[in-house]
């Protein structure tokens, strides 16, 4: 039973592939390295000591992707491949809609042709827009404010329509909150090119002196300390949620939707202080204007995933901060040893 993982060299995909291989599942990865590196394949091999198949292809190309379906007896698909930077999506909407929608349509078309019926989709808490109350459960109203979020919501609706038309098609839509942290080995993690947009990668760059200080976007929100509150989830817990979701859809439930978050909200300064404490490093910061489009607070009600998937988070904020730092230090020493 082969699992096709699109975007399996990316941040969340690579951690999920490790979980799958550790659980002795057969995996074929496809990725075009538009936001990842071939080195990740060696790291996955080193961590798991397991074999897997890999194709370097752009999955918007139907002919290339069809080869993968022809050469492998695929039973299920986990679809991570997408462009994911919110700000960039506002500047380059066409690229975002083209890549995120076409890749999914081509994939779904080939799944139909090759009679593959199980699909796990990476959605995002961004589809909840600006929630009126907290915590957020799966029945909250959906809305988006940028092309990235819109591409996720459009795909969710496409999947709902397909499930209505074909009662044998099984889909798990997973709405991630804020994934952070890295594999305990320090070999895989999140390493964005250029100046990071998201909080944890920015903090890690400050912690190693690559950036001088953190800009804290506003301290006048209605939160415990005035800074924005989010539901940070360790990428290992998130990855494990995909295995549980895969097992769930093999029971033929049709379409299921789950929040993957811890249910805890932490502020920007909670993260800064915890990171400083557990890693014994300084994180200088400046309070600046709010970032356009940010909301004050966002955290999940993960009860449905806890109950129906028998899934819960094992790692806390300290683990997330420690593992992010370990990965960052390891990346520097690898870069130095290559030089
Ligand atoms: P990532 O950029 O690290 O990984 C995505 C991978 O997909 C990359 O390796 C990239 O090279 C590949 N890819 C993109 N387009 C492709 C294409 N057309 N053909 C083949 N490969 C392609 O992102 P991530 O953080 O691992 O996110 C994975 C998924 O989760 C994405 O769908 C993202 O939108 C979603 N998500 C991420 C977050 C987050 O904060 N990281 C939050 C919510 C949802
Ligand atoms: C961002 C995306 C969201 C995506 C999520 C996944 C935006 C507007 N939203 O959400 O669609 O699903 O990532 O992880 O990009 N902050 C700072 N300084 C920084 C960076 C961030 O103070 O340099 C603050 C933000 O104001 C926010 C918190 O840190 O309060 C988290 O920000 P970030 O990591 O960018 O995630 P989100 O905005 O929640």
XYZ file of C-alpha atoms and ligand atoms in Angstrom:
422
model
C 0.000 0.000 0.000
C 1.952 2.959 -1.317
C 1.368 6.482 0.022
C 2.101 9.322 -2.377
C 3.403 12.390 -0.521
C 3.436 15.583 -2.596
C 5.770 18.278 -1.282
C 7.434 15.606 0.848
C 10.764 17.472 0.934
C 9.203 20.548 2.511
C 8.990 21.420 6.189
C 5.855 19.538 7.259
C 6.062 16.948 4.467
C 9.571 15.782 5.429
C 8.574 15.293 9.088
C 5.481 13.375 8.005
C 7.520 11.149 5.676
C 9.808 10.307 8.612
C 6.772 9.380 10.742
C 5.399 7.222 7.907
C 8.702 5.422 7.323
C 9.236 4.916 11.064
C 5.814 3.266 11.033
C 6.953 0.959 8.184
C 4.675 2.431 5.555
C 5.673 2.558 1.879
C 6.231 6.065 0.604
C 6.773 7.761 -2.728
C 7.689 11.453 -2.562
C 7.223 13.989 -5.335
C 8.670 17.502 -5.081
C 10.023 20.137 -7.458
C 12.328 21.740 -4.829
C 10.716 25.131 -5.403
C 10.901 25.628 -1.629
C 13.149 22.786 -0.444
C 16.451 21.110 -1.149
C 17.527 17.636 -2.340
C 19.608 17.358 0.878
C 16.371 16.647 2.720
C 16.238 13.256 0.991
C 19.597 12.295 2.543
C 18.443 13.537 5.928
C 15.242 11.459 5.764
C 17.337 8.413 4.844
C 19.793 9.103 7.669
C 17.030 9.525 10.274
C 14.944 6.504 9.273
C 17.410 4.125 7.586
C 14.467 3.157 5.349
C 14.036 3.166 1.592
C 11.485 5.252 -0.250
C 10.935 6.372 -3.831
C 11.398 9.922 -5.079
C 10.500 11.795 -8.275
C 11.623 15.357 -8.951
C 8.605 16.697 -10.769
C 6.285 19.647 -10.823
C 2.878 18.193 -10.087
C 1.081 20.772 -12.202
C 2.504 18.711 -15.098
C 0.003 15.926 -15.675
C 2.235 13.811 -17.932
C 5.067 13.801 -15.397
C 2.767 13.003 -12.504
C 1.057 10.232 -14.437
C 4.377 8.359 -14.620
C 4.322 8.180 -10.807
C 0.804 6.712 -10.814
C 1.801 4.220 -13.531
C 4.965 3.066 -11.791
C 3.594 2.773 -8.255
C 0.557 1.080 -6.806
C -0.676 4.128 -4.948
C -3.386 3.660 -2.357
C -3.483 7.058 -0.621
C -2.232 10.611 -1.188
C -1.062 13.226 1.322
C -0.975 16.546 -0.486
C 1.429 19.115 0.992
C 2.780 20.689 -2.204
C 1.784 24.349 -2.368
C 3.145 27.869 -2.251
C 2.500 29.179 1.259
C 3.697 32.751 1.900
C 0.695 34.983 2.598
C 2.392 38.312 1.742
C 3.883 36.943 -1.484
C 0.475 35.609 -2.504
C -0.901 39.162 -2.409
C 1.909 40.308 -4.727
C 1.772 37.255 -7.026
C -1.824 36.022 -6.973
C -1.635 34.331 -10.370
C 1.368 32.195 -9.372
C -0.392 31.153 -6.162
C -3.721 30.281 -7.773
C -1.950 28.553 -10.690
C 0.333 26.407 -8.557
C -1.985 25.575 -5.671
C -5.129 24.943 -7.701
C -3.639 23.268 -10.776
C -1.438 20.927 -8.742
C -4.502 19.786 -6.796
C -6.736 19.419 -9.867
C -4.128 17.386 -11.753
C -3.619 15.187 -8.710
C -7.345 14.606 -8.197
C -7.821 13.851 -11.906
C -5.111 11.180 -11.817
C -6.461 9.764 -8.577
C -9.794 9.321 -10.333
C -8.162 7.723 -13.377
C -6.118 5.293 -11.254
C -8.943 4.644 -8.789
C -7.113 6.038 -5.745
C -9.710 6.949 -3.116
C -7.925 8.325 -0.050
C -6.771 11.942 0.181
C -5.313 13.988 3.044
C -5.187 17.730 2.402
C -3.056 20.437 4.086
C -5.386 23.272 4.867
C -4.823 26.100 7.312
C -6.415 27.955 10.211
C -6.274 30.923 7.860
C -9.647 29.709 6.434
C -11.317 30.890 9.673
C -10.478 34.520 8.834
C -10.971 36.693 11.908
C -12.895 34.481 14.352
C -15.550 36.146 16.535
C -14.962 33.828 19.525
C -12.309 31.401 20.731
C -11.341 28.584 20.721
C -12.042 27.873 17.060
C -13.908 24.692 16.198
C -14.407 23.123 12.781
C -17.940 24.508 12.397
C -16.860 28.157 12.572
C -17.676 30.329 9.518
C -15.007 30.394 6.822
C -13.537 33.424 5.038
C -10.202 34.535 3.671
C -8.402 37.799 3.040
C -5.568 36.836 0.678
C -4.924 34.630 -2.384
C -3.079 31.983 -0.366
C -5.999 31.543 2.011
C -8.467 31.717 -0.867
C -6.628 28.888 -2.670
C -7.022 26.700 0.453
C -10.716 27.483 0.776
C -11.387 26.861 -2.928
C -9.692 23.451 -2.642
C -11.714 22.605 0.478
C -14.882 23.330 -1.539
C -13.673 21.264 -4.515
C -13.056 18.333 -2.166
C -16.539 18.689 -0.651
C -18.068 18.605 -4.155
C -16.065 15.531 -5.157
C -17.145 13.697 -2.014
C -20.781 14.583 -2.744
C -20.453 13.172 -6.255
C -18.513 10.024 -5.260
C -19.451 8.381 -1.986
C -16.431 6.063 -2.170
C -13.941 8.989 -2.066
C -12.428 9.667 1.373
C -10.899 12.990 2.327
C -9.359 14.389 5.504
C -9.032 18.164 5.459
C -6.506 19.120 8.136
C -6.498 22.735 9.277
C -3.098 23.439 10.786
C -2.550 26.157 13.356
C 1.061 27.454 13.704
C 3.620 24.690 13.079
C 7.047 25.234 14.677
C 9.909 23.087 16.003
C 11.984 20.477 14.217
C 12.931 16.806 14.278
C 14.870 15.802 17.404
C 17.880 14.805 15.253
C 18.328 18.431 14.162
C 18.588 17.142 10.581
C 15.291 18.470 9.225
C 13.376 21.608 10.124
C 12.220 24.907 8.731
C 14.852 26.965 6.984
C 13.235 29.680 4.874
C 15.329 31.545 2.315
C 15.882 35.242 3.014
C 14.246 37.145 5.843
C 11.548 35.003 7.477
C 7.948 36.217 7.657
C 6.877 33.963 10.486
C 7.719 34.408 14.135
C 9.687 31.268 15.097
C 12.062 31.274 12.102
C 12.671 34.983 12.743
C 13.497 34.314 16.398
C 15.914 31.511 15.467
C 17.767 33.847 13.074
C 18.019 36.470 15.851
C 19.239 33.828 18.299
C 22.270 33.017 16.132
C 23.005 36.669 15.370
C 21.994 36.455 11.707
C 19.376 39.162 12.341
C 19.969 41.884 14.969
C 16.566 41.967 16.680
C 12.956 40.862 16.415
C 10.235 43.299 15.408
C 7.248 42.613 17.641
C 4.213 43.641 15.631
C 2.141 45.558 18.158
C 1.730 45.414 21.937
C -1.726 46.962 22.131
C -3.863 43.920 21.320
C -6.472 42.706 23.756
C -4.245 39.871 25.055
C -2.427 39.084 28.317
C 0.624 41.221 27.421
C -0.709 43.116 24.388
C 1.140 41.005 21.780
C -0.537 38.610 19.330
C -1.583 35.164 20.573
C -1.319 31.984 18.457
C -1.598 28.225 18.812
C 1.945 26.946 18.174
C 2.114 23.220 17.471
C 5.241 21.068 17.299
C 5.760 19.798 13.752
C 6.250 16.252 15.125
C 2.768 16.329 16.677
C 1.410 17.734 13.432
C 3.147 15.004 11.398
C 1.677 12.329 13.656
C -1.787 13.785 13.031
C -1.392 12.840 9.350
C -0.867 9.163 10.177
C -3.947 9.193 12.347
C -5.944 10.969 9.627
C -4.783 8.403 7.077
C -5.925 5.572 9.321
C -9.245 7.347 9.804
C -9.999 7.702 6.097
C -9.184 4.036 5.538
C -12.371 3.388 7.506
C -14.251 5.104 4.597
C -15.794 8.057 6.401
C -16.269 10.225 3.272
C -15.171 13.777 4.131
C -13.784 14.664 7.560
C -12.321 17.965 8.774
C -9.994 18.408 11.745
C -8.214 21.248 13.476
C -4.636 20.313 14.285
C -3.586 22.602 17.111
C -2.770 22.244 20.801
C -5.671 24.346 22.086
C -3.209 26.637 23.931
C -2.611 30.245 22.978
C 0.791 31.867 23.559
C 1.766 35.481 22.950
C 4.769 36.711 20.964
C 6.505 37.593 24.240
C 5.689 34.162 25.724
C 7.574 32.674 22.789
C 10.491 35.122 23.074
C 10.847 34.528 26.829
C 10.542 30.746 26.620
C 13.045 30.582 23.747
C 15.536 32.740 25.694
C 15.145 30.686 28.845
C 15.380 27.147 27.452
C 18.213 27.929 25.047
C 20.024 30.403 27.267
C 20.216 33.036 24.524
C 19.217 36.701 24.259
C 16.443 37.690 21.875
C 16.582 41.470 21.561
C 13.304 42.922 20.309
C 11.606 46.200 19.438
C 7.902 46.907 19.584
C 6.763 48.230 16.209
C 3.429 48.925 14.475
C 0.899 46.123 14.067
C 1.343 44.065 10.873
C -1.482 44.656 8.408
C -3.959 41.781 8.323
C -2.928 40.277 11.705
C -5.572 39.220 14.196
C -5.194 39.521 17.974
C -5.777 35.912 18.987
C -6.155 32.554 17.315
C -6.219 29.138 18.919
C -7.864 25.834 18.196
C -10.450 23.683 19.793
C -8.755 20.350 18.964
C -11.403 18.196 20.708
C -12.707 16.634 17.498
C -9.252 15.437 16.384
C -8.455 14.313 19.947
C -11.567 12.139 20.070
C -12.068 10.927 16.510
C -8.410 10.447 15.582
C -7.229 9.403 19.019
C -4.578 12.076 18.541
C -3.122 14.577 20.982
C -0.036 16.753 21.264
C 2.961 15.428 23.202
C 5.239 18.443 22.978
C 5.048 21.783 24.810
C 6.307 25.271 24.031
C 9.697 24.550 25.625
C 10.210 21.531 23.321
C 9.228 23.634 20.303
C 11.770 26.339 21.218
C 14.567 23.862 22.024
C 14.115 21.841 18.841
C 13.923 24.926 16.608
C 17.230 26.162 18.064
C 18.935 22.771 17.750
C 17.979 22.597 14.077
C 19.225 26.127 13.479
C 22.593 25.381 15.143
C 22.910 22.161 13.186
C 22.205 23.976 9.903
C 25.024 26.412 10.631
C 27.533 23.681 11.422
C 26.514 21.782 8.258
C 26.947 24.946 6.174
C 30.387 25.532 7.733
C 31.499 21.954 7.088
C 30.468 22.279 3.408
C 32.462 25.546 3.076
P 7.018 23.976 2.346
O 7.119 25.092 1.376
O 8.158 23.745 3.273
O 6.720 22.600 1.577
C 5.991 22.551 0.393
C 6.772 21.662 -0.588
O 6.022 21.550 -1.799
C 8.130 22.254 -0.956
O 9.115 21.238 -0.804
C 7.979 22.655 -2.424
O 9.190 22.511 -3.126
C 6.904 21.695 -2.900
N 6.088 22.173 -4.022
C 5.385 23.320 -4.120
N 4.747 23.372 -5.297
C 5.033 22.216 -5.970
C 4.678 21.682 -7.229
N 3.896 22.356 -8.073
N 5.154 20.466 -7.586
C 5.950 19.765 -6.737
N 6.340 20.227 -5.540
C 5.884 21.438 -5.148
O 5.665 24.196 3.169
P 5.191 23.516 4.514
O 5.345 24.499 5.601
O 5.791 22.176 4.659
O 3.636 23.395 4.199
C 3.075 22.209 3.682
C 1.601 22.437 3.412
O 0.962 22.857 4.609
C 1.310 23.536 2.389
O 0.197 23.139 1.624
C 0.963 24.729 3.240
O 0.120 25.632 2.561
C 0.259 24.073 4.403
N 0.311 24.861 5.644
C 1.519 25.249 6.144
C 1.565 26.005 7.313
C 2.890 26.465 7.883
O 2.908 27.362 8.702
N 4.016 25.885 7.504
C 0.381 26.345 7.986
C -0.835 25.926 7.455
C -0.852 25.173 6.278
C 0.844 33.104 9.338
C -0.042 33.274 8.133
C -1.128 32.218 8.147
C -0.516 30.829 8.215
C 0.377 30.767 9.457
C 1.039 29.433 9.547
C 0.125 35.692 7.777
C -0.601 37.011 7.820
N -0.589 34.621 8.181
O 0.033 33.257 10.464
O -1.907 32.306 6.982
O -1.524 29.845 8.303
O 1.366 31.793 9.359
O 2.100 29.432 10.411
O 1.282 35.617 7.392
N 5.131 38.336 14.648
C 5.962 39.316 15.152
N 7.145 39.528 14.513
C 7.548 38.832 13.409
C 6.684 37.820 12.915
C 5.476 37.605 13.554
O 5.645 39.978 16.134
O 8.635 39.091 12.864
C 3.856 38.060 15.353
C 2.616 38.248 14.498
O 2.148 39.555 14.565
C 1.666 37.225 15.148
C 2.590 36.102 15.640
O 3.888 36.700 15.730
O 1.029 37.789 16.268
C 2.656 34.908 14.710
O 2.967 35.351 13.394
P 3.320 34.320 12.214
O 4.347 33.362 12.678
O 3.624 35.136 10.998
O 1.992 33.478 12.016
P 0.486 33.980 11.752
O 0.420 35.420 11.506
O -0.360 33.401 12.830
